[in-house]
Amino acid sequence: MTVDPNAATQGFPSPDPSHRRPRATRYLVPALVAGAVAVVLGVYGKVHDPQGTTFNLVGFSSTGAVKSWLATVSIGFAVVQFVSALMMYGKLPGPGWASVLHRWSGRIAFLVAIPVAVHCLYALGYQTYEPRVLWHSLLGCFFFGAFSAKMLLLRSERLPGWMLPVVGGLVFAALTVVWLTSALWFFRTFGVTT
Amino acid sequence: MKRSGPLFTLLAGLLLALFMLSLNATTGTRSSAAGDESSPDVASPSAAPTSPSPTPGTRSPSPGPSRTTPPNGDYAGRTDDDSSAVAVSLRDGKAIAYFCDGRDQESWLKGDVEDDGSMRLTSQKGAVLTGELNGKRISGTVDMGQREYGFTADKALKPSGLYRATASVRGAAVDGGWIVLPGGRQVGILKRDGTPSAAPRIDPETGAVTVDGQQLTARPVTP
């Protein structure tokens, strides 16, 4: 019944690092992927010679209008994201299927944003000629990086509680600014047209 | 138990992006699914309902059935990347065009318009505009040397069009060029002794503009 103090302390250090290492990679991998995605998009947009043209959707007057509406659909689902996240965290009363709603509204918002981003990067590139355009380019790249991080973080368990809300909030904030500096600008400049 | 849903989401996004990219790359440049690409100027607030529709998807066949010289008129619009403005003025088979980014890049280009509505205009410094008049719109590209811009310019009614003012203000040679877009936006560059800067607004009705305290008049440009 004698407790050997040395034995106890010896037991501790060994599991500790083995616990800590996967924990570090848990953040490291999403962070690296996020950085890589954002940088690759930005570099592609900068280096690639903007093509200026891509196909249009039937029924719309211009690519700008198509993109603005797709972006608006995306931001609409992003708002659903925000509300359903509040429900999942119990900040708002919500139905049991709030998490399903969150998952699918997020997927739709993301997938709808893809064609817009492809057009931006392919046809226009990463531009900096005025503040609106600079912020749009910067945060557009940041958004896809942050979104990748969010998706990868979802896969790991035992995250600190604040982690997902913060990253999700960043994703939402980035998308909002990206929308404000593009679609809203487009609608204000050219009118709400299709 | 690791959730794989998020991975599938990312993967789906990646695949969609690659799909769109390959679609873009294979549909080539100008003549794609629907007539006009990325010309937000078309959608100027009032213009939306007026533009008589060449139905999207079908390339409107060559405009007038029997035409010898392309009609006179002014055309104004923006580049596809929305960074610059382009205006073209046609008179009796001749054309003059102005390309301007509103900051430090500009070019005046001149040339002839062929009977089929195609044109190749050149500037003194080697910039080249190739365009085609198609109904009420000129579309084409401007090669500014270090970059090539696609553009579409719609038929512009006064006061839209291109303007120029040259004068001597306080010993400096002032040379200003403006494009007034449909909807009233202006893009212009003012050179003082060859140094470009953004131009002050002109009054589109009268062409009046104040440069360094002196009032000048910008006049419509025709070939």
Coordinates of C-alpha atoms in Angstrom, one line a residue:
Chain A
M1 CA 0.0 0.0 0.0
T2 CA 3.0 2.3 -0.2
V3 CA 2.7 4.7 -3.0
D4 CA 5.9 5.1 -4.9
P5 CA 6.0 8.7 -5.9
N6 CA 8.6 8.0 -8.6
A7 CA 6.5 5.4 -10.3
A8 CA 3.5 7.7 -10.5
T9 CA 5.4 10.6 -12.0
Q10 CA 7.2 8.3 -14.4
G11 CA 3.9 7.1 -15.7
F12 CA 2.8 10.5 -16.6
P13 CA 5.3 11.9 -19.1
S14 CA 5.1 9.1 -21.5
P15 CA 1.4 9.3 -22.5
D16 CA 1.6 13.1 -22.5
P17 CA 3.6 13.7 -25.7
S18 CA 1.8 11.0 -27.5
H19 CA -1.4 12.9 -26.7
R20 CA 0.0 16.2 -27.6
R21 CA 1.3 15.5 -31.0
P22 CA -1.9 14.5 -32.7
R23 CA -3.5 17.5 -31.0
A24 CA -1.0 19.8 -32.6
T25 CA -1.4 18.3 -36.0
R26 CA -5.1 18.6 -35.5
Y27 CA -4.8 22.3 -35.9
L28 CA -1.7 22.3 -38.0
V29 CA -3.2 20.4 -40.9
P30 CA -6.3 22.5 -41.3
A31 CA -4.2 25.7 -40.9
L32 CA -1.7 24.6 -43.5
V33 CA -4.3 23.5 -45.9
A34 CA -6.2 26.8 -45.4
G35 CA -3.0 28.8 -46.0
A36 CA -2.2 26.7 -49.1
V37 CA -5.7 27.1 -50.6
A38 CA -5.8 30.8 -50.1
V39 CA -2.2 31.4 -51.4
V40 CA -2.7 29.1 -54.4
L41 CA -5.9 30.9 -55.4
G42 CA -4.3 34.3 -55.0
V43 CA -1.2 33.3 -56.9
Y44 CA -3.2 31.7 -59.7
G45 CA -5.3 34.8 -60.0
K46 CA -2.2 37.0 -60.1
V47 CA 0.0 35.0 -62.4
H48 CA -2.6 33.6 -64.8
D49 CA -3.4 36.0 -67.6
P50 CA -7.0 37.1 -67.1
Q51 CA -9.1 35.7 -70.0
G52 CA -11.8 38.3 -69.7
T53 CA -14.4 36.1 -71.1
T54 CA -16.3 33.0 -70.1
F55 CA -19.6 31.6 -71.0
N56 CA -22.8 33.2 -69.8
L57 CA -26.0 31.7 -68.5
V58 CA -29.1 32.0 -70.7
G59 CA -31.5 34.5 -69.4
F60 CA -29.0 36.9 -67.9
S61 CA -27.8 40.1 -69.4
S62 CA -24.2 39.8 -68.4
T63 CA -21.8 37.6 -66.5
G64 CA -21.7 40.2 -63.8
A65 CA -25.4 39.7 -63.2
V66 CA -25.1 36.0 -63.1
K67 CA -22.3 36.2 -60.6
S68 CA -24.1 38.7 -58.5
W69 CA -27.2 36.6 -58.2
L70 CA -25.3 33.4 -57.5
A71 CA -23.3 35.3 -54.8
T72 CA -26.6 36.5 -53.4
V73 CA -28.0 33.0 -53.2
S74 CA -24.8 32.0 -51.5
I75 CA -25.0 34.7 -48.9
G76 CA -28.6 33.9 -48.4
F77 CA -27.7 30.3 -47.4
A78 CA -24.8 31.7 -45.4
V79 CA -27.4 33.6 -43.3
V80 CA -29.2 30.3 -42.8
Q81 CA -25.9 28.9 -41.7
F82 CA -25.5 31.6 -39.1
V83 CA -29.0 31.1 -37.7
S84 CA -28.9 27.4 -37.7
A85 CA -25.5 27.5 -35.9
L86 CA -27.1 29.6 -33.2
M87 CA -29.8 26.9 -32.9
M88 CA -27.2 24.1 -32.7
Y89 CA -25.5 26.0 -29.9
G90 CA -28.7 26.6 -28.1
K91 CA -28.6 30.3 -28.5
L92 CA -31.8 30.3 -30.4
P93 CA -34.8 27.9 -30.0
G94 CA -34.7 25.6 -33.0
P95 CA -35.9 22.3 -34.3
G96 CA -34.0 19.1 -33.9
W97 CA -33.0 19.1 -37.5
A98 CA -31.1 22.4 -37.2
S99 CA -27.8 20.5 -37.7
V100 CA -29.0 18.9 -40.9
L101 CA -30.1 22.3 -42.0
H102 CA -26.7 23.7 -41.1
R103 CA -24.9 21.0 -43.0
W104 CA -26.9 21.3 -46.2
S105 CA -27.3 25.0 -46.3
G106 CA -23.5 25.2 -46.0
R107 CA -22.9 22.8 -48.8
I108 CA -25.3 24.7 -51.1
A109 CA -23.8 28.0 -50.2
F110 CA -20.3 26.7 -50.9
L111 CA -21.1 25.0 -54.1
V112 CA -23.0 28.0 -55.4
A113 CA -20.0 30.2 -54.7
I114 CA -17.7 28.0 -56.7
P115 CA -18.7 29.0 -60.2
V116 CA -18.5 32.6 -59.1
A117 CA -15.0 32.2 -57.8
V118 CA -13.9 30.2 -60.9
H119 CA -15.1 33.0 -63.1
C120 CA -13.5 35.7 -60.9
L121 CA -10.1 33.9 -60.9
Y122 CA -10.2 32.8 -64.5
A123 CA -11.6 35.9 -66.2
L124 CA -10.6 38.7 -63.9
G125 CA -7.7 37.5 -61.7
Y126 CA -6.4 38.9 -58.5
Q127 CA -6.6 42.7 -58.8
T128 CA -5.6 45.6 -56.6
Y129 CA -6.4 48.7 -58.5
E130 CA -8.9 50.1 -56.0
P131 CA -9.7 49.3 -52.3
R132 CA -13.0 47.6 -53.1
V133 CA -11.3 45.3 -55.6
L134 CA -8.3 44.7 -53.3
W135 CA -10.4 43.6 -50.4
H136 CA -12.6 41.5 -52.6
S137 CA -9.6 39.7 -54.1
L138 CA -7.9 39.3 -50.7
L139 CA -11.0 38.1 -48.8
G140 CA -12.2 35.9 -51.7
C141 CA -9.0 33.9 -51.4
F142 CA -9.2 34.0 -47.6
F143 CA -12.8 32.7 -47.7
F144 CA -11.9 29.5 -49.5
G145 CA -8.9 28.9 -47.3
A146 CA -11.0 29.5 -44.1
F147 CA -13.8 27.3 -45.4
S148 CA -11.3 24.4 -46.1
A149 CA -10.0 24.8 -42.5
K150 CA -13.5 24.7 -41.2
M151 CA -14.3 21.5 -43.1
L152 CA -11.2 19.8 -41.9
L153 CA -11.6 20.9 -38.3
L154 CA -15.0 19.3 -38.3
R155 CA -13.3 16.0 -38.7
S156 CA -11.4 16.2 -35.4
E157 CA -13.0 15.5 -32.1
R158 CA -12.3 17.2 -28.8
L159 CA -11.8 20.7 -30.2
P160 CA -11.9 23.6 -27.7
G161 CA -15.5 24.8 -27.7
W162 CA -14.8 28.2 -29.2
M163 CA -12.9 26.8 -32.1
L164 CA -15.7 26.0 -34.6
P165 CA -17.8 29.1 -33.9
V166 CA -14.7 31.3 -34.3
V167 CA -13.6 29.7 -37.6
G168 CA -17.2 29.5 -38.8
G169 CA -17.7 33.2 -37.9
L170 CA -14.6 34.1 -39.9
V171 CA -15.9 32.2 -42.9
F172 CA -19.2 34.0 -42.6
A173 CA -17.6 37.4 -42.1
A174 CA -15.3 36.9 -45.1
L175 CA -18.1 35.8 -47.4
T176 CA -20.2 38.8 -46.3
V177 CA -17.4 41.3 -47.1
V178 CA -16.8 39.5 -50.4
W179 CA -20.5 39.9 -51.2
L180 CA -20.6 43.5 -50.2
T181 CA -17.7 44.4 -52.4
S182 CA -19.0 42.6 -55.4
A183 CA -22.7 41.8 -55.7
L184 CA -24.0 44.7 -53.7
W185 CA -21.7 47.0 -55.5
F186 CA -22.9 45.6 -58.8
F187 CA -26.6 46.0 -57.9
R188 CA -26.0 49.5 -56.7
T189 CA -24.0 50.5 -59.7
F190 CA -26.0 48.8 -62.5
G191 CA -29.3 48.3 -60.8
V192 CA -30.9 45.1 -59.7
T193 CA -31.0 43.4 -63.1
T194 CA -30.9 39.8 -64.2
Chain B
M1 CA -15.3 7.8 -35.9
K2 CA -14.2 10.5 -38.3
R3 CA -16.8 12.4 -40.2
S4 CA -16.2 12.2 -43.9
G5 CA -19.0 14.5 -44.9
P6 CA -16.9 17.7 -44.8
L7 CA -14.3 16.0 -47.0
F8 CA -16.9 15.1 -49.6
T9 CA -18.1 18.7 -49.5
L10 CA -14.6 20.0 -50.2
L11 CA -14.1 17.3 -52.9
A12 CA -17.4 18.2 -54.5
G13 CA -16.3 21.9 -54.6
L14 CA -13.0 21.0 -56.1
L15 CA -14.5 18.8 -58.8
L16 CA -17.1 21.5 -59.6
A17 CA -14.3 24.1 -59.9
L18 CA -12.3 21.9 -62.1
F19 CA -15.3 21.2 -64.3
M20 CA -16.1 24.8 -64.7
L21 CA -12.5 25.6 -65.4
S22 CA -12.3 23.0 -68.1
L23 CA -15.6 24.3 -69.5
N24 CA -14.2 27.8 -69.6
A25 CA -11.0 26.7 -71.2
T26 CA -12.6 24.7 -73.9
T27 CA -15.4 27.1 -74.9
G28 CA -12.7 29.4 -76.0
T29 CA -12.9 33.1 -76.0
R30 CA -15.5 35.1 -77.7
S31 CA -18.2 33.0 -79.3
S32 CA -19.6 31.1 -76.4
A33 CA -23.0 30.1 -75.2
A34 CA -24.6 33.4 -75.1
G35 CA -23.7 36.5 -77.1
D36 CA -22.4 38.9 -74.6
E37 CA -19.9 38.2 -71.9
S38 CA -19.2 40.1 -68.8
S39 CA -20.2 43.6 -69.8
P40 CA -22.0 45.0 -66.9
D41 CA -22.4 48.3 -68.8
V42 CA -25.2 46.6 -70.7
A43 CA -27.1 46.5 -67.5
S44 CA -27.2 50.2 -66.8
P45 CA -30.3 50.9 -64.8
S46 CA -32.5 52.2 -67.5
A47 CA -31.1 50.3 -70.4
A48 CA -32.2 46.9 -69.3
P49 CA -35.6 46.7 -71.0
T50 CA -34.6 48.7 -74.0
S51 CA -31.9 46.5 -75.5
P52 CA -33.8 44.6 -78.2
S53 CA -33.0 41.0 -77.5
P54 CA -30.9 38.9 -79.8
T55 CA -32.2 35.8 -78.0
P56 CA -29.5 34.5 -75.8
G57 CA -27.9 31.4 -77.0
T58 CA -28.4 32.1 -80.6
R59 CA -25.7 34.1 -82.2
S60 CA -27.6 36.9 -84.0
P61 CA -26.8 36.5 -87.7
S62 CA -25.0 39.2 -89.4
P63 CA -27.0 42.4 -89.0
G64 CA -28.4 44.3 -91.9
P65 CA -29.1 42.3 -95.0
S66 CA -27.9 44.8 -97.5
R67 CA -25.4 47.3 -96.2
T68 CA -22.4 48.8 -97.8
T69 CA -20.8 51.1 -95.2
P70 CA -21.4 50.5 -91.5
P71 CA -23.7 53.3 -90.1
N72 CA -22.3 56.3 -88.3
G73 CA -22.5 56.2 -84.6
D74 CA -20.8 56.2 -81.2
Y75 CA -20.2 53.2 -79.1
A76 CA -19.1 53.1 -75.5
G77 CA -18.6 50.3 -72.9
R78 CA -16.2 48.7 -70.6
T79 CA -13.5 46.1 -70.8
D80 CA -14.5 42.6 -69.7
D81 CA -12.5 42.9 -66.5
D82 CA -14.3 46.2 -65.8
S83 CA -11.0 48.0 -65.3
S84 CA -11.2 50.3 -68.3
A85 CA -13.5 51.9 -70.7
V86 CA -13.5 51.8 -74.5
A87 CA -15.4 54.1 -76.9
V88 CA -15.5 54.0 -80.6
S89 CA -16.8 56.6 -83.0
L90 CA -17.7 55.6 -86.6
R91 CA -18.1 58.1 -89.4
D92 CA -18.3 57.2 -93.1
G93 CA -16.2 54.1 -92.9
K94 CA -13.6 55.6 -90.6
A95 CA -13.2 55.0 -86.9
I96 CA -11.5 56.5 -83.9
A97 CA -11.4 54.8 -80.6
Y98 CA -10.3 55.7 -77.1
F99 CA -9.1 53.2 -74.5
C100 CA -8.8 54.6 -71.0
D101 CA -8.4 53.1 -67.5
G102 CA -9.0 56.4 -65.7
R103 CA -5.6 56.4 -64.0
D104 CA -2.6 56.2 -66.2
Q105 CA -3.3 54.1 -69.3
E106 CA -4.9 55.5 -72.4
S107 CA -4.7 55.2 -76.1
W108 CA -6.2 56.9 -79.1
L109 CA -6.6 54.5 -82.0
K110 CA -7.6 55.1 -85.6
G111 CA -8.4 53.1 -88.7
D112 CA -10.9 52.0 -91.3
V113 CA -14.0 50.0 -90.8
E114 CA -14.6 47.3 -93.3
D115 CA -17.9 46.8 -95.0
D116 CA -18.6 43.7 -92.9
G117 CA -18.3 45.8 -89.8
S118 CA -14.9 44.6 -88.7
M119 CA -12.1 47.0 -87.9
R120 CA -8.5 47.2 -86.9
L121 CA -7.5 50.4 -85.3
T122 CA -4.0 51.3 -84.3
S123 CA -2.3 53.9 -82.2
Q124 CA 0.9 55.7 -82.7
K125 CA 2.5 53.8 -79.9
G126 CA 1.5 50.4 -81.3
A127 CA -1.7 49.6 -79.4
V128 CA -4.1 47.6 -81.6
L129 CA -7.9 47.4 -81.3
T130 CA -9.7 44.7 -83.3
G131 CA -13.4 44.8 -83.2
E132 CA -16.5 43.9 -85.0
L133 CA -19.7 45.8 -85.3
N134 CA -22.6 43.5 -84.7
G135 CA -26.0 45.2 -84.7
K136 CA -25.8 47.8 -82.0
R137 CA -22.7 46.6 -80.4
I138 CA -19.0 46.5 -81.1
S139 CA -17.0 43.7 -79.4
G140 CA -13.4 42.9 -79.7
T141 CA -10.1 43.3 -78.0
V142 CA -7.6 46.0 -77.3
D143 CA -4.0 45.0 -77.2
M144 CA -2.2 47.5 -75.1
G145 CA 1.2 45.9 -75.4
Q146 CA 1.6 44.4 -71.9
R147 CA -2.0 43.3 -71.7
E148 CA -4.9 42.5 -73.9
Y149 CA -8.4 43.5 -72.9
G150 CA -11.7 42.1 -74.2
F151 CA -14.5 44.7 -74.5
T152 CA -18.0 45.3 -75.6
A153 CA -19.2 48.7 -76.4
D154 CA -22.9 49.4 -76.9
K155 CA -24.4 52.0 -79.2
A156 CA -24.2 55.3 -77.2
L157 CA -26.6 58.2 -77.5
K158 CA -25.6 61.7 -76.6
P159 CA -24.2 62.7 -74.2
S160 CA -22.5 59.3 -74.0
G161 CA -19.5 59.0 -76.2
L162 CA -15.9 60.2 -76.3
Y163 CA -14.6 63.7 -75.7
R164 CA -11.3 65.4 -75.9
A165 CA -9.9 68.7 -74.7
T166 CA -6.5 70.1 -75.5
A167 CA -5.3 73.5 -74.2
S168 CA -2.5 75.3 -72.5
V169 CA -3.1 75.9 -68.9
R170 CA -0.5 78.0 -67.0
G171 CA 2.2 77.0 -69.4
A172 CA 1.4 73.3 -69.2
A173 CA 0.1 71.4 -72.2
V174 CA -3.1 69.9 -71.1
D175 CA -4.6 67.0 -73.0
G176 CA -7.7 65.3 -71.6
G177 CA -9.7 62.4 -72.9
W178 CA -13.1 61.2 -71.6
I179 CA -15.5 58.4 -72.2
V180 CA -19.0 59.1 -71.0
L181 CA -20.7 55.7 -70.5
P182 CA -24.4 55.0 -70.9
G183 CA -25.7 55.7 -67.5
G184 CA -23.5 58.8 -67.0
R185 CA -20.4 57.3 -65.5
Q186 CA -17.2 58.9 -66.8
V187 CA -13.7 57.6 -67.3
G188 CA -11.1 60.0 -68.2
I189 CA -7.4 60.9 -68.1
L190 CA -5.8 64.3 -68.1
K191 CA -2.2 64.7 -69.1
R192 CA -0.3 67.7 -68.0
D193 CA 2.9 67.9 -70.1
G194 CA 2.5 64.2 -70.8
T195 CA 2.0 63.1 -67.1
P196 CA -1.3 61.3 -66.8
S197 CA -3.7 61.5 -63.9
A198 CA -7.4 61.0 -63.3
A199 CA -9.4 63.6 -65.1
P200 CA -12.0 65.8 -63.4
R201 CA -15.6 65.3 -64.5
I202 CA -16.9 67.1 -67.5
D203 CA -20.4 68.4 -67.8
P204 CA -21.7 65.9 -70.4
E205 CA -24.2 68.4 -71.8
T206 CA -21.8 71.2 -72.5
G207 CA -18.4 69.6 -72.3
A208 CA -17.4 72.2 -69.7
V209 CA -14.6 71.1 -67.4
T210 CA -12.4 73.0 -65.0
V211 CA -8.7 72.2 -65.0
D212 CA -6.4 73.8 -62.5
G213 CA -8.8 76.7 -62.2
Q214 CA -9.3 77.3 -65.9
Q215 CA -12.4 76.3 -67.7
L216 CA -12.0 74.3 -70.8
T217 CA -14.5 72.7 -73.2
A218 CA -14.2 69.0 -74.1
R219 CA -15.6 68.3 -77.6
P220 CA -17.0 65.2 -79.0
V221 CA -14.4 63.3 -81.1
T222 CA -15.1 62.1 -84.6
P223 CA -12.7 60.5 -87.0

